[in-house]
Amino acid sequence: MIKEVFPNIFQIKVPLPHSPLEHLNSYLIKSEEKSLLVDTGLNFPQAFQSLCRGLSEAGVKPEELTEILLTHFHVDHVGLIPRFKEISKDIKLSIHHVEVELSRIMSKKFEDYNESMENFLKANGAPSSIATNLQRFHPAFFTPQAYQELAVAAFPLEDGQEIAVGDYNFQVLWTPGHSPGHICLYESSSKILISGDHLLPTITPHIAQFVENMDPLTDYLSSLEKTEKLDVEVVLPGHEEIFANHRERIRQLKEHHKRRLMEIIIRLRTGSSTAYMLASKVHWNVNYKSWDEFPPFQKYLALGETVAHLNLLEQKGLAKRTEADQIVFYGIN
Ligand SMILES: [Zn+2]
Ligand SMILES: [Zn+2]
């Protein structure tokens, strides 16, 4: 299904099989000289067919697409890169430089990367069914070719860089939080924001921590401050529907994180706990009746979210982190 949302900007809804998100929004921006696709979809034949059909309907032969820009390196956005590379060797790929580097780590030192995630999950109280089984349920492990392509071929984007296509002049805005090198694209004269997963109209973007030495929730809240300042009329998000009034949405998202931080503080007051134990008690907006019903991937995501919130509380001096026998406990300060 495609829609010309602005002259020469097309939204193509790409189905996301086996995912509660239903579809990914790919955006095609075209001019006489070039055709730029923002984000792709999961690596499934039906997703590729649907995206190719959309491109053709918008007047671009898939093999003639000149450039793919990725808002971030999550697999629902980058998964179809290897298939485009197969039909068009010279296609230009671009993604924020932080995620070029992460793709290099993921594809070159994969064992180390996997091991450090495993250790991090175990230290935060995850049972081995989750910590040592990532390859079985984590979708990023299903498409290693996408990361190999990004590692060797992607052009590294910088904050503030300009990307011109026809009459449009998009500015790259580095908005870390949902992922370390997440970017949005802002077109100031048309007041369009292509937001990736930084802003979604009803789903709360997933903010999670799976490695040491990062503070993704603090990053995300500063990125919200950055996008709040922009003069935006229309947001073109990575999932769900196009929306307006981005400042109201940002207010709701800030409120959501404030509530979750409060909920965690209240739980910490009842005694110290691992992040995994806390995650099993936090209220999640999902359709499962109990924590036991959560599939492993959902438990993994919930744990990452909980760690991100605990880390912010610790940075602010509101939670205390202690370690015993290589297990991390959080308590009240
Ligand atoms: Zn994402
Ligand atoms: Zn996404």
Short mmCIF file of C-alpha atoms and ligand atoms in Angstrom, two decimals:
data_model
loop_
_atom_site.label_atom_id
_atom_site.label_comp_id
_atom_site.label_asym_id
_atom_site.label_seq_id
_atom_site.Cartn_x
_atom_site.Cartn_y
_atom_site.Cartn_z
CA MET A 1 0.00 0.00 0.00
CA ILE A 2 1.50 3.33 -0.98
CA LYS A 3 0.51 6.93 -0.41
CA GLU A 4 2.08 10.11 -1.78
CA VAL A 5 2.17 12.05 1.48
CA PHE A 6 3.95 15.11 0.03
CA PRO A 7 4.90 15.76 -3.59
CA ASN A 8 7.51 13.10 -4.43
CA ILE A 9 7.48 11.63 -0.89
CA PHE A 10 5.76 8.24 -0.75
CA GLN A 11 4.90 6.16 2.28
CA ILE A 12 5.14 2.41 1.62
CA LYS A 13 3.76 0.14 4.30
CA VAL A 14 5.87 -2.99 4.50
CA PRO A 15 4.30 -5.91 6.41
CA LEU A 16 6.27 -7.17 9.43
CA PRO A 17 5.52 -10.92 9.63
CA HIS A 18 5.39 -12.41 13.16
CA SER A 19 5.64 -9.00 14.79
CA PRO A 20 3.05 -7.19 16.92
CA LEU A 21 4.06 -3.96 15.12
CA GLU A 22 2.20 -5.06 11.93
CA HIS A 23 4.12 -2.90 9.47
CA LEU A 24 7.16 -0.74 8.94
CA ASN A 25 6.83 2.56 7.11
CA SER A 26 9.36 2.97 4.35
CA TYR A 27 9.55 6.42 2.79
CA LEU A 28 10.62 6.99 -0.79
CA ILE A 29 11.82 10.48 -1.69
CA LYS A 30 12.50 10.95 -5.37
CA SER A 31 13.75 13.52 -7.84
CA GLU A 32 14.92 13.44 -11.47
CA GLU A 33 18.45 12.41 -10.40
CA LYS A 34 17.96 10.17 -7.43
CA SER A 35 15.62 8.04 -5.41
CA LEU A 36 16.21 7.70 -1.69
CA LEU A 37 14.48 5.07 0.43
CA VAL A 38 14.35 5.61 4.19
CA ASP A 39 14.28 2.22 6.02
CA THR A 40 13.42 -1.19 4.54
CA GLY A 41 11.76 -4.00 6.54
CA LEU A 42 12.37 -7.47 7.95
CA ASN A 43 14.15 -9.96 5.74
CA PHE A 44 11.13 -11.97 4.53
CA PRO A 45 10.30 -12.62 0.86
CA GLN A 46 6.76 -11.24 1.25
CA ALA A 47 8.12 -8.01 2.80
CA PHE A 48 10.57 -7.56 -0.08
CA GLN A 49 7.86 -8.22 -2.68
CA SER A 50 5.56 -5.74 -1.03
CA LEU A 51 8.26 -3.05 -0.85
CA CYS A 52 9.27 -3.64 -4.49
CA ARG A 53 5.62 -3.41 -5.56
CA GLY A 54 5.33 -0.11 -3.68
CA LEU A 55 8.48 1.27 -5.32
CA SER A 56 7.20 0.33 -8.79
CA GLU A 57 3.82 1.94 -8.10
CA ALA A 58 5.69 5.11 -7.09
CA GLY A 59 7.54 4.99 -10.42
CA VAL A 60 10.92 3.63 -9.28
CA LYS A 61 12.18 0.25 -10.47
CA PRO A 62 13.61 -1.52 -7.37
CA GLU A 63 16.90 -2.26 -9.17
CA GLU A 64 17.24 1.44 -10.03
CA LEU A 65 16.85 2.74 -6.50
CA THR A 66 19.95 4.87 -5.87
CA GLU A 67 20.18 5.13 -2.10
CA ILE A 68 18.93 3.63 1.17
CA LEU A 69 19.19 5.64 4.37
CA LEU A 70 18.56 3.92 7.69
CA THR A 71 17.15 5.78 10.68
CA HIS A 72 18.77 3.13 12.90
CA PHE A 73 20.18 -0.36 12.85
CA HIS A 74 17.24 -2.36 14.23
CA VAL A 75 16.47 -5.37 12.13
CA ASP A 76 12.92 -4.29 11.19
CA HIS A 77 14.54 -1.28 9.46
CA VAL A 78 17.71 -2.78 7.95
CA GLY A 79 16.64 -6.38 7.27
CA LEU A 80 16.03 -6.05 3.52
CA ILE A 81 19.40 -4.45 2.71
CA PRO A 82 21.01 -7.72 1.47
CA ARG A 83 18.14 -8.24 -1.00
CA PHE A 84 18.56 -4.73 -2.43
CA LYS A 85 22.32 -5.28 -2.64
CA GLU A 86 21.65 -8.43 -4.64
CA ILE A 87 19.64 -6.59 -7.29
CA SER A 88 21.72 -3.41 -7.30
CA LYS A 89 25.41 -3.67 -6.35
CA ASP A 90 26.08 0.07 -6.44
CA ILE A 91 23.25 1.19 -4.23
CA LYS A 92 24.45 3.69 -1.63
CA LEU A 93 23.73 2.87 2.03
CA SER A 94 23.93 5.40 4.82
CA ILE A 95 23.44 5.26 8.59
CA HIS A 96 24.77 7.24 11.55
CA HIS A 97 28.49 6.60 12.15
CA VAL A 98 27.88 5.13 15.63
CA GLU A 99 25.80 2.37 14.02
CA VAL A 100 28.35 1.74 11.29
CA GLU A 101 30.75 1.04 14.16
CA LEU A 102 28.23 -1.16 16.02
CA SER A 103 27.57 -3.10 12.82
CA ARG A 104 31.33 -3.68 12.53
CA ILE A 105 31.49 -4.99 16.08
CA MET A 106 28.44 -7.19 15.50
CA SER A 107 29.77 -8.68 12.30
CA LYS A 108 33.49 -8.93 13.10
CA LYS A 109 33.65 -9.71 16.77
CA PHE A 110 30.31 -11.41 16.96
CA GLU A 111 31.38 -13.94 19.61
CA ASP A 112 32.68 -11.16 21.89
CA TYR A 113 29.55 -9.10 21.35
CA ASN A 114 27.31 -12.06 22.15
CA GLU A 115 29.35 -12.95 25.22
CA SER A 116 29.29 -9.42 26.62
CA MET A 117 25.48 -9.30 26.21
CA GLU A 118 25.16 -12.68 27.89
CA ASN A 119 27.27 -11.55 30.84
CA PHE A 120 25.30 -8.32 31.13
CA LEU A 121 21.96 -10.18 31.13
CA LYS A 122 23.18 -12.74 33.68
CA ALA A 123 24.59 -10.02 35.94
CA ASN A 124 21.17 -8.37 35.88
CA GLY A 125 19.48 -11.55 37.08
CA ALA A 126 18.24 -13.05 33.79
CA PRO A 127 17.89 -16.85 33.87
CA SER A 128 20.05 -18.72 31.37
CA SER A 129 16.94 -19.54 29.26
CA ILE A 130 17.12 -15.86 28.26
CA ALA A 131 20.76 -14.88 28.72
CA THR A 132 22.28 -17.76 26.75
CA ASN A 133 19.54 -18.26 24.17
CA LEU A 134 19.66 -14.95 22.32
CA GLN A 135 20.33 -16.55 18.93
CA ARG A 136 17.06 -18.45 19.21
CA PHE A 137 14.70 -15.54 19.73
CA HIS A 138 16.50 -12.26 18.98
CA PRO A 139 15.60 -11.17 15.43
CA ALA A 140 18.92 -9.30 14.93
CA PHE A 141 20.64 -12.70 14.90
CA PHE A 142 18.51 -13.90 11.97
CA THR A 143 19.95 -11.43 9.41
CA PRO A 144 23.71 -11.13 9.98
CA GLN A 145 24.20 -10.23 6.27
CA ALA A 146 22.50 -6.86 6.82
CA TYR A 147 25.12 -5.96 9.44
CA GLN A 148 27.95 -7.20 7.24
CA GLU A 149 26.74 -4.91 4.44
CA LEU A 150 26.46 -1.92 6.79
CA ALA A 151 29.88 -2.66 8.28
CA VAL A 152 31.70 -2.67 4.96
CA ALA A 153 29.62 -0.42 2.74
CA ALA A 154 27.62 2.14 4.70
CA PHE A 155 28.38 5.81 4.40
CA PRO A 156 28.65 7.21 7.98
CA LEU A 157 26.24 10.08 8.67
CA GLU A 158 26.95 12.97 11.03
CA ASP A 159 24.58 15.11 13.06
CA GLY A 160 23.64 18.26 11.13
CA GLN A 161 24.54 16.87 7.72
CA GLU A 162 22.24 17.88 4.86
CA ILE A 163 20.65 15.51 2.40
CA ALA A 164 19.14 17.11 -0.67
CA VAL A 165 16.65 15.31 -2.89
CA GLY A 166 14.95 17.50 -5.51
CA ASP A 167 13.35 20.47 -3.75
CA TYR A 168 13.77 18.91 -0.32
CA ASN A 169 16.69 19.57 1.94
CA PHE A 170 16.68 17.20 4.89
CA GLN A 171 18.88 17.70 7.90
CA VAL A 172 20.24 14.69 9.79
CA LEU A 173 19.40 14.97 13.49
CA TRP A 174 21.18 12.60 15.82
CA THR A 175 18.55 11.45 18.33
CA PRO A 176 20.15 8.69 20.44
CA GLY A 177 18.01 6.76 22.94
CA HIS A 178 15.95 4.16 21.09
CA SER A 179 19.29 3.11 19.63
CA PRO A 180 22.74 4.71 20.08
CA GLY A 181 22.98 6.12 16.55
CA HIS A 182 19.32 6.78 15.86
CA ILE A 183 18.66 9.69 13.50
CA CYS A 184 15.62 11.68 12.40
CA LEU A 185 15.41 13.66 9.16
CA TYR A 186 14.07 17.19 9.37
CA GLU A 187 12.93 19.29 6.46
CA SER A 188 12.53 22.82 7.80
CA SER A 189 10.75 24.51 4.90
CA SER A 190 8.06 21.82 4.63
CA LYS A 191 8.14 21.23 8.42
CA ILE A 192 8.38 17.46 7.96
CA LEU A 193 10.04 15.19 10.50
CA ILE A 194 10.88 11.63 9.47
CA SER A 195 11.12 10.23 12.98
CA GLY A 196 12.13 6.55 12.66
CA ASP A 197 11.32 4.97 16.04
CA HIS A 198 12.20 8.11 18.03
CA LEU A 199 8.56 9.28 17.97
CA LEU A 200 5.62 6.95 17.29
CA PRO A 201 2.00 8.11 17.60
CA THR A 202 0.69 5.56 20.15
CA ILE A 203 3.43 3.01 20.87
CA THR A 204 6.06 4.08 23.39
CA PRO A 205 9.46 3.67 21.72
CA HIS A 206 11.50 0.96 23.36
CA ILE A 207 14.36 2.42 25.43
CA ALA A 208 16.62 -0.30 26.72
CA GLN A 209 20.12 -0.98 27.93
CA PHE A 210 22.01 -4.20 27.20
CA VAL A 211 25.61 -3.08 27.67
CA GLU A 212 27.57 -1.26 30.37
CA ASN A 213 28.64 2.36 30.08
CA MET A 214 25.56 3.70 28.39
CA ASP A 215 22.65 5.74 29.63
CA PRO A 216 19.99 5.39 26.91
CA LEU A 217 17.09 6.87 28.87
CA THR A 218 19.01 10.07 29.64
CA ASP A 219 20.00 10.17 25.96
CA TYR A 220 16.39 9.64 24.88
CA LEU A 221 15.03 12.38 27.14
CA SER A 222 17.64 14.84 25.77
CA SER A 223 16.76 13.79 22.22
CA LEU A 224 13.10 14.54 22.99
CA GLU A 225 14.19 18.03 24.11
CA LYS A 226 15.98 18.43 20.79
CA THR A 227 13.00 17.43 18.62
CA GLU A 228 10.52 19.35 20.80
CA LYS A 229 12.21 22.60 19.74
CA LEU A 230 11.63 21.95 16.03
CA ASP A 231 8.86 23.56 14.08
CA VAL A 232 7.07 20.44 12.81
CA GLU A 233 3.72 20.10 11.09
CA VAL A 234 3.80 16.44 10.11
CA VAL A 235 5.66 13.49 11.60
CA LEU A 236 6.38 10.52 9.33
CA PRO A 237 7.08 7.71 11.83
CA GLY A 238 8.74 4.30 11.34
CA HIS A 239 5.59 2.46 12.44
CA GLU A 240 1.87 3.20 12.78
CA GLU A 241 0.26 6.23 11.14
CA ILE A 242 1.45 9.72 10.18
CA PHE A 243 0.62 12.28 12.87
CA ALA A 244 0.74 15.94 13.83
CA ASN A 245 1.20 17.79 17.12
CA HIS A 246 4.58 16.28 17.95
CA ARG A 247 4.97 18.40 21.08
CA GLU A 248 1.88 16.85 22.66
CA ARG A 249 3.26 13.38 21.87
CA ILE A 250 6.62 14.32 23.40
CA ARG A 251 4.84 15.52 26.55
CA GLN A 252 3.06 12.14 26.82
CA LEU A 253 6.32 10.23 26.35
CA LYS A 254 8.10 12.26 29.03
CA GLU A 255 5.15 11.65 31.34
CA HIS A 256 5.29 7.91 30.64
CA HIS A 257 8.96 7.68 31.66
CA LYS A 258 8.40 9.81 34.73
CA ARG A 259 5.60 7.43 35.84
CA ARG A 260 7.75 4.36 35.22
CA LEU A 261 10.64 5.87 37.18
CA MET A 262 8.27 6.54 40.08
CA GLU A 263 6.90 3.00 39.90
CA ILE A 264 10.43 1.61 40.10
CA ILE A 265 11.37 3.85 43.04
CA ILE A 266 8.28 2.64 44.91
CA ARG A 267 9.20 -1.00 44.24
CA LEU A 268 12.81 -0.40 45.33
CA ARG A 269 11.52 0.88 48.66
CA THR A 270 10.26 -2.64 49.46
CA GLY A 271 13.79 -4.05 49.27
CA SER A 272 16.75 -4.39 46.96
CA SER A 273 16.36 -6.50 43.86
CA THR A 274 17.92 -7.50 40.55
CA ALA A 275 16.73 -5.69 37.43
CA TYR A 276 15.16 -8.96 36.24
CA MET A 277 13.11 -9.38 39.42
CA LEU A 278 11.95 -5.79 39.11
CA ALA A 279 11.09 -6.23 35.43
CA SER A 280 8.78 -9.10 36.37
CA LYS A 281 6.83 -6.79 38.67
CA VAL A 282 6.65 -3.59 36.60
CA HIS A 283 3.36 -2.89 34.85
CA TRP A 284 3.88 -3.44 31.10
CA ASN A 285 1.34 -2.42 28.53
CA VAL A 286 1.06 -5.85 26.89
CA ASN A 287 -1.61 -8.47 26.32
CA TYR A 288 -0.16 -11.16 28.59
CA LYS A 289 -1.92 -12.05 31.83
CA SER A 290 1.23 -12.73 33.80
CA TRP A 291 5.03 -12.47 33.57
CA ASP A 292 5.20 -16.24 33.01
CA GLU A 293 3.22 -15.80 29.79
CA PHE A 294 5.75 -13.30 28.36
CA PRO A 295 7.70 -14.91 25.49
CA PRO A 296 11.52 -14.85 26.04
CA PHE A 297 12.02 -11.92 23.66
CA GLN A 298 9.43 -9.82 25.57
CA LYS A 299 11.15 -10.66 28.86
CA TYR A 300 14.47 -9.64 27.35
CA LEU A 301 13.00 -6.30 26.16
CA ALA A 302 11.37 -5.66 29.55
CA LEU A 303 14.67 -6.35 31.30
CA GLY A 304 16.51 -3.90 29.02
CA GLU A 305 13.90 -1.20 29.70
CA THR A 306 14.13 -1.76 33.45
CA VAL A 307 17.95 -1.50 33.40
CA ALA A 308 17.73 1.78 31.44
CA HIS A 309 15.39 3.25 34.07
CA LEU A 310 17.50 1.95 36.98
CA ASN A 311 20.63 3.41 35.42
CA LEU A 312 19.04 6.85 35.16
CA LEU A 313 17.89 6.62 38.79
CA GLU A 314 21.40 5.65 39.83
CA GLN A 315 22.93 8.56 37.87
CA LYS A 316 20.57 10.93 39.70
CA GLY A 317 21.48 9.42 43.07
CA LEU A 318 17.97 7.97 43.56
CA ALA A 319 18.98 4.31 43.41
CA LYS A 320 22.01 2.46 44.67
CA ARG A 321 23.77 -0.26 42.72
CA THR A 322 25.66 -2.99 44.57
CA GLU A 323 27.31 -6.13 43.31
CA ALA A 324 27.63 -9.52 44.99
CA ASP A 325 28.95 -12.67 43.31
CA GLN A 326 28.79 -10.97 39.91
CA ILE A 327 25.08 -10.20 40.33
CA VAL A 328 23.95 -6.57 40.35
CA PHE A 329 21.35 -5.48 42.91
CA TYR A 330 19.53 -2.17 43.06
CA GLY A 331 18.19 -0.59 46.20
CA ILE A 332 17.14 2.78 47.47
CA ASN A 333 19.84 5.31 48.22
ZN ZN B 1 13.79 0.36 16.44
ZN ZN B 2 11.16 -0.20 14.34
#
